[in-house]
mmCIF file of C-alpha atoms in Angstrom:
data_model
loop_
_atom_site.group_PDB
_atom_site.id
_atom_site.type_symbol
_atom_site.label_atom_id
_atom_site.label_comp_id
_atom_site.label_asym_id
_atom_site.label_seq_id
_atom_site.Cartn_x
_atom_site.Cartn_y
_atom_site.Cartn_z
ATOM 1 C CA MET A 1 46.357 231.963 -122.929
ATOM 2 C CA LEU A 2 50.079 231.181 -122.928
ATOM 3 C CA THR A 3 50.599 234.072 -125.426
ATOM 4 C CA ALA A 4 48.954 236.570 -123.147
ATOM 5 C CA VAL A 5 50.964 235.442 -120.156
ATOM 6 C CA ASN A 6 54.316 235.567 -122.076
ATOM 7 C CA VAL A 7 53.443 238.985 -123.197
ATOM 8 C CA LEU A 8 52.715 240.153 -119.748
ATOM 9 C CA TYR A 9 55.984 238.760 -118.600
ATOM 10 C CA ALA A 10 57.837 240.934 -121.054
ATOM 11 C CA VAL A 11 56.618 243.996 -119.347
ATOM 12 C CA PRO A 12 59.389 245.176 -116.756
ATOM 13 C CA SER A 13 58.205 244.690 -113.256
ATOM 14 C CA ILE A 14 59.065 248.272 -112.243
ATOM 15 C CA ALA A 15 56.837 249.751 -115.035
ATOM 16 C CA LEU A 16 53.846 247.534 -113.891
ATOM 17 C CA PHE A 17 54.201 248.654 -110.236
ATOM 18 C CA PHE A 18 54.294 252.398 -111.483
ATOM 19 C CA LEU A 19 51.280 251.713 -113.961
ATOM 20 C CA LEU A 20 49.260 250.367 -111.067
ATOM 21 C CA LEU A 21 49.922 253.402 -108.756
ATOM 22 C CA PRO A 22 47.057 255.605 -110.019
ATOM 23 C CA TYR A 23 44.629 252.821 -109.457
ATOM 24 C CA THR A 24 45.922 251.138 -106.342
ATOM 25 C CA GLY A 25 47.663 254.016 -104.640
ATOM 26 C CA LEU A 26 50.402 253.307 -102.133
ATOM 27 C CA THR A 27 48.826 250.088 -100.902
ATOM 28 C CA VAL A 28 50.105 246.654 -100.660
ATOM 29 C CA TRP A 29 47.833 245.888 -103.597
ATOM 30 C CA THR A 30 50.458 247.793 -105.817
ATOM 31 C CA ALA A 31 52.891 245.050 -105.059
ATOM 32 C CA VAL A 32 50.613 241.923 -104.828
ATOM 33 C CA LEU A 33 49.065 242.325 -108.235
ATOM 34 C CA PRO A 34 52.146 242.535 -110.309
ATOM 35 C CA LEU A 35 53.841 239.789 -108.223
ATOM 36 C CA ALA A 36 50.810 237.440 -108.642
ATOM 37 C CA LEU A 37 50.705 238.260 -112.345
ATOM 38 C CA TYR A 38 54.362 237.478 -112.886
ATOM 39 C CA THR A 39 54.214 234.403 -110.706
ATOM 40 C CA LEU A 40 51.293 233.150 -112.926
ATOM 41 C CA ALA A 41 53.324 234.057 -115.993
ATOM 42 C CA ILE A 42 55.962 231.581 -114.822
ATOM 43 C CA LEU A 43 53.620 228.877 -113.431
ATOM 44 C CA VAL A 44 51.028 228.511 -116.228
ATOM 45 C CA PRO A 45 53.538 227.453 -118.802
ATOM 46 C CA ASN A 46 55.099 224.915 -116.363
ATOM 47 C CA ILE A 47 51.851 223.313 -115.520
ATOM 48 C CA VAL A 48 50.895 223.049 -119.090
ATOM 49 C CA ASP A 49 54.201 221.480 -119.957
ATOM 50 C CA GLY A 50 53.972 219.231 -116.952
ATOM 51 C CA LEU A 51 50.646 218.015 -118.119
ATOM 52 C CA HIS A 52 51.668 217.522 -121.642
ATOM 53 C CA GLN A 53 54.521 215.293 -120.417
ATOM 54 C CA VAL A 54 52.001 212.865 -119.048
ATOM 55 C CA PRO A 55 52.228 209.915 -121.568
ATOM 56 C CA ASP A 56 49.138 208.935 -123.540
ATOM 57 C CA HIS A 57 49.125 205.271 -122.356
ATOM 58 C CA VAL A 58 48.996 206.518 -118.679
ATOM 59 C CA ARG A 59 45.991 208.644 -119.475
ATOM 60 C CA GLN A 60 44.368 205.677 -121.340
ATOM 61 C CA ALA A 61 45.045 203.243 -118.615
ATOM 62 C CA ALA A 62 43.521 205.542 -116.049
ATOM 63 C CA THR A 63 40.499 205.962 -118.114
ATOM 64 C CA ALA A 64 40.312 202.266 -118.637
ATOM 65 C CA MET A 65 40.358 201.695 -114.902
ATOM 66 C CA GLY A 66 37.247 203.931 -114.747
ATOM 67 C CA PHE A 67 38.695 207.197 -113.786
ATOM 68 C CA GLY A 68 36.663 210.153 -114.755
ATOM 69 C CA PRO A 69 38.344 213.358 -116.198
ATOM 70 C CA LEU A 70 38.539 215.092 -112.663
ATOM 71 C CA ARG A 71 39.767 211.950 -110.840
ATOM 72 C CA ARG A 72 42.393 211.348 -113.534
ATOM 73 C CA LEU A 73 43.719 214.748 -113.326
ATOM 74 C CA VAL A 74 43.943 214.693 -109.704
ATOM 75 C CA ARG A 75 45.238 211.175 -109.097
ATOM 76 C CA VAL A 76 47.274 210.359 -112.184
ATOM 77 C CA GLU A 77 48.196 213.487 -114.221
ATOM 78 C CA LEU A 78 49.170 215.947 -111.604
ATOM 79 C CA PRO A 79 51.323 213.497 -109.644
ATOM 80 C CA VAL A 80 53.285 212.718 -112.956
ATOM 81 C CA ALA A 81 53.404 216.483 -113.559
ATOM 82 C CA VAL A 82 54.812 217.297 -110.099
ATOM 83 C CA PRO A 83 58.398 217.677 -111.165
ATOM 84 C CA ALA A 84 57.718 220.255 -113.819
ATOM 85 C CA VAL A 85 55.267 222.076 -111.620
ATOM 86 C CA ILE A 86 57.674 222.238 -108.645
ATOM 87 C CA ALA A 87 60.393 223.440 -111.067
ATOM 88 C CA GLY A 88 58.129 226.378 -112.233
ATOM 89 C CA LEU A 89 57.226 227.038 -108.714
ATOM 90 C CA ARG A 90 60.983 227.174 -107.740
ATOM 91 C CA VAL A 91 61.671 229.688 -110.475
ATOM 92 C CA ALA A 92 58.547 231.783 -109.591
ATOM 93 C CA SER A 93 59.296 231.750 -105.857
ATOM 94 C CA VAL A 94 62.823 233.011 -106.304
ATOM 95 C CA ALA A 95 61.806 235.594 -109.038
ATOM 96 C CA THR A 96 59.059 236.802 -106.699
ATOM 97 C CA ILE A 97 61.461 237.266 -103.737
ATOM 98 C CA SER A 98 63.885 239.216 -105.909
ATOM 99 C CA MET A 99 60.855 241.378 -107.313
ATOM 100 C CA VAL A 100 59.631 242.225 -103.820
ATOM 101 C CA SER A 101 62.808 244.167 -103.424
ATOM 102 C CA VAL A 102 61.836 246.279 -106.433
ATOM 103 C CA ALA A 103 58.539 246.902 -104.925
ATOM 104 C CA SER A 104 60.191 249.148 -102.389
ATOM 105 C CA MET A 105 60.645 251.810 -105.171
ATOM 106 C CA VAL A 106 56.940 252.549 -104.956
ATOM 107 C CA GLY A 107 57.096 253.146 -101.269
ATOM 108 C CA LEU A 108 56.410 249.783 -99.850
ATOM 109 C CA GLY A 109 58.666 248.114 -97.233
ATOM 110 C CA GLY A 110 60.724 244.992 -96.921
ATOM 111 C CA LEU A 111 64.295 244.159 -97.709
ATOM 112 C CA GLY A 112 64.218 246.352 -100.600
ATOM 113 C CA ALA A 113 63.451 249.309 -98.409
ATOM 114 C CA LEU A 114 66.600 248.513 -96.374
ATOM 115 C CA ILE A 115 68.597 248.235 -99.725
ATOM 116 C CA LEU A 116 67.322 251.470 -101.241
ATOM 117 C CA ARG A 117 66.328 253.793 -98.316
ATOM 118 C CA GLU A 118 68.869 252.867 -95.720
ATOM 119 C CA GLY A 119 71.655 251.916 -98.232
ATOM 120 C CA PHE A 120 71.602 253.735 -101.453
ATOM 121 C CA ASN A 121 69.933 257.083 -100.134
ATOM 122 C CA ASN A 122 72.272 257.372 -97.341
ATOM 123 C CA ARG A 123 75.295 256.095 -99.326
ATOM 124 C CA PHE A 124 75.867 253.472 -96.746
ATOM 125 C CA ALA A 125 77.096 250.085 -97.866
ATOM 126 C CA THR A 126 76.147 247.951 -94.733
ATOM 127 C CA PRO A 127 72.356 248.058 -95.224
ATOM 128 C CA ILE A 128 72.770 247.182 -98.912
ATOM 129 C CA ILE A 129 75.028 244.231 -98.206
ATOM 130 C CA VAL A 130 72.665 242.954 -95.358
ATOM 131 C CA GLY A 131 69.566 243.260 -97.502
ATOM 132 C CA VAL A 132 71.121 241.522 -100.575
ATOM 133 C CA VAL A 133 72.467 238.849 -98.274
ATOM 134 C CA LEU A 134 69.060 238.398 -96.414
ATOM 135 C CA THR A 135 67.281 238.300 -99.832
ATOM 136 C CA ALA A 136 69.552 235.708 -101.185
ATOM 137 C CA VAL A 137 69.220 233.467 -97.940
ATOM 138 C CA LEU A 138 65.542 233.779 -98.200
ATOM 139 C CA ALA A 139 65.581 232.709 -101.852
ATOM 140 C CA PHE A 140 67.945 229.761 -101.151
ATOM 141 C CA ALA A 141 65.720 228.774 -98.190
ATOM 142 C CA VAL A 142 62.359 228.838 -100.081
ATOM 143 C CA ASP A 143 63.992 226.933 -102.992
ATOM 144 C CA ALA A 144 65.325 224.289 -100.495
ATOM 145 C CA LEU A 145 61.931 223.991 -99.115
ATOM 146 C CA LEU A 146 60.439 223.255 -102.439
ATOM 147 C CA VAL A 147 63.173 220.665 -103.326
ATOM 148 C CA LEU A 148 62.253 218.908 -100.075
ATOM 149 C CA ALA A 149 58.535 219.190 -101.033
ATOM 150 C CA GLN A 150 59.207 217.661 -104.360
ATOM 151 C CA ARG A 151 61.149 214.733 -102.785
ATOM 152 C CA LEU A 152 58.215 213.990 -100.464
ATOM 153 C CA LEU A 153 55.685 214.348 -103.418
ATOM 154 C CA THR A 154 57.627 212.205 -105.795
ATOM 155 C CA PRO A 155 58.957 209.226 -103.714
ATOM 156 C CA TRP A 156 59.201 207.167 -107.028
ATOM 157 C CA ALA A 157 61.667 209.666 -108.639
ATOM 158 C CA PRO A 158 65.414 208.550 -108.755
ATOM 159 C CA ARG A 159 67.752 209.907 -106.171
ATOM 160 C CA ARG A 160 71.409 210.819 -106.552
ATOM 161 C CA GLY A 161 73.188 209.208 -103.626
ATOM 162 C CA LYS A 162 75.660 206.619 -102.641
ATOM 163 C CA GLY A 163 76.506 204.037 -105.087
ATOM 164 C CA ARG A 164 74.435 205.666 -107.977
ATOM 165 C CA ALA A 165 75.603 207.307 -110.944
#
């Protein structure tokens, strides 16, 4: 599974958008399908790595306490894997935000349309700068929200702050 996901991620996003055009037409699915596949290509390895990082003695302790496989996954393994999963989610969200701009090349809107149609096609720098800055601000905002979510989901994790190294 991981090999297939990695091979998929090697395909350039613009190529995948254009390969889907004959099947999906100029619909939102032309962008949604590649973006979802690329997001999965980033998330799946991080989730697998996060679950592999759960120490065996933690799994054994949960089993000894009577946790079944599903309960152990939800109550023990996933909480321990949260940092790796959120790290993958942060990378995936920023990558997806940047790839949405590329989706405008196949006729879909968004900030990429502002950059390409209004900026490059009209040889006017202001829409290009505005589109790039807004894309970056959106990526930073989503990343900050995910960092906050990680802090809320992992209250036991050490924090950098006053008096700490």
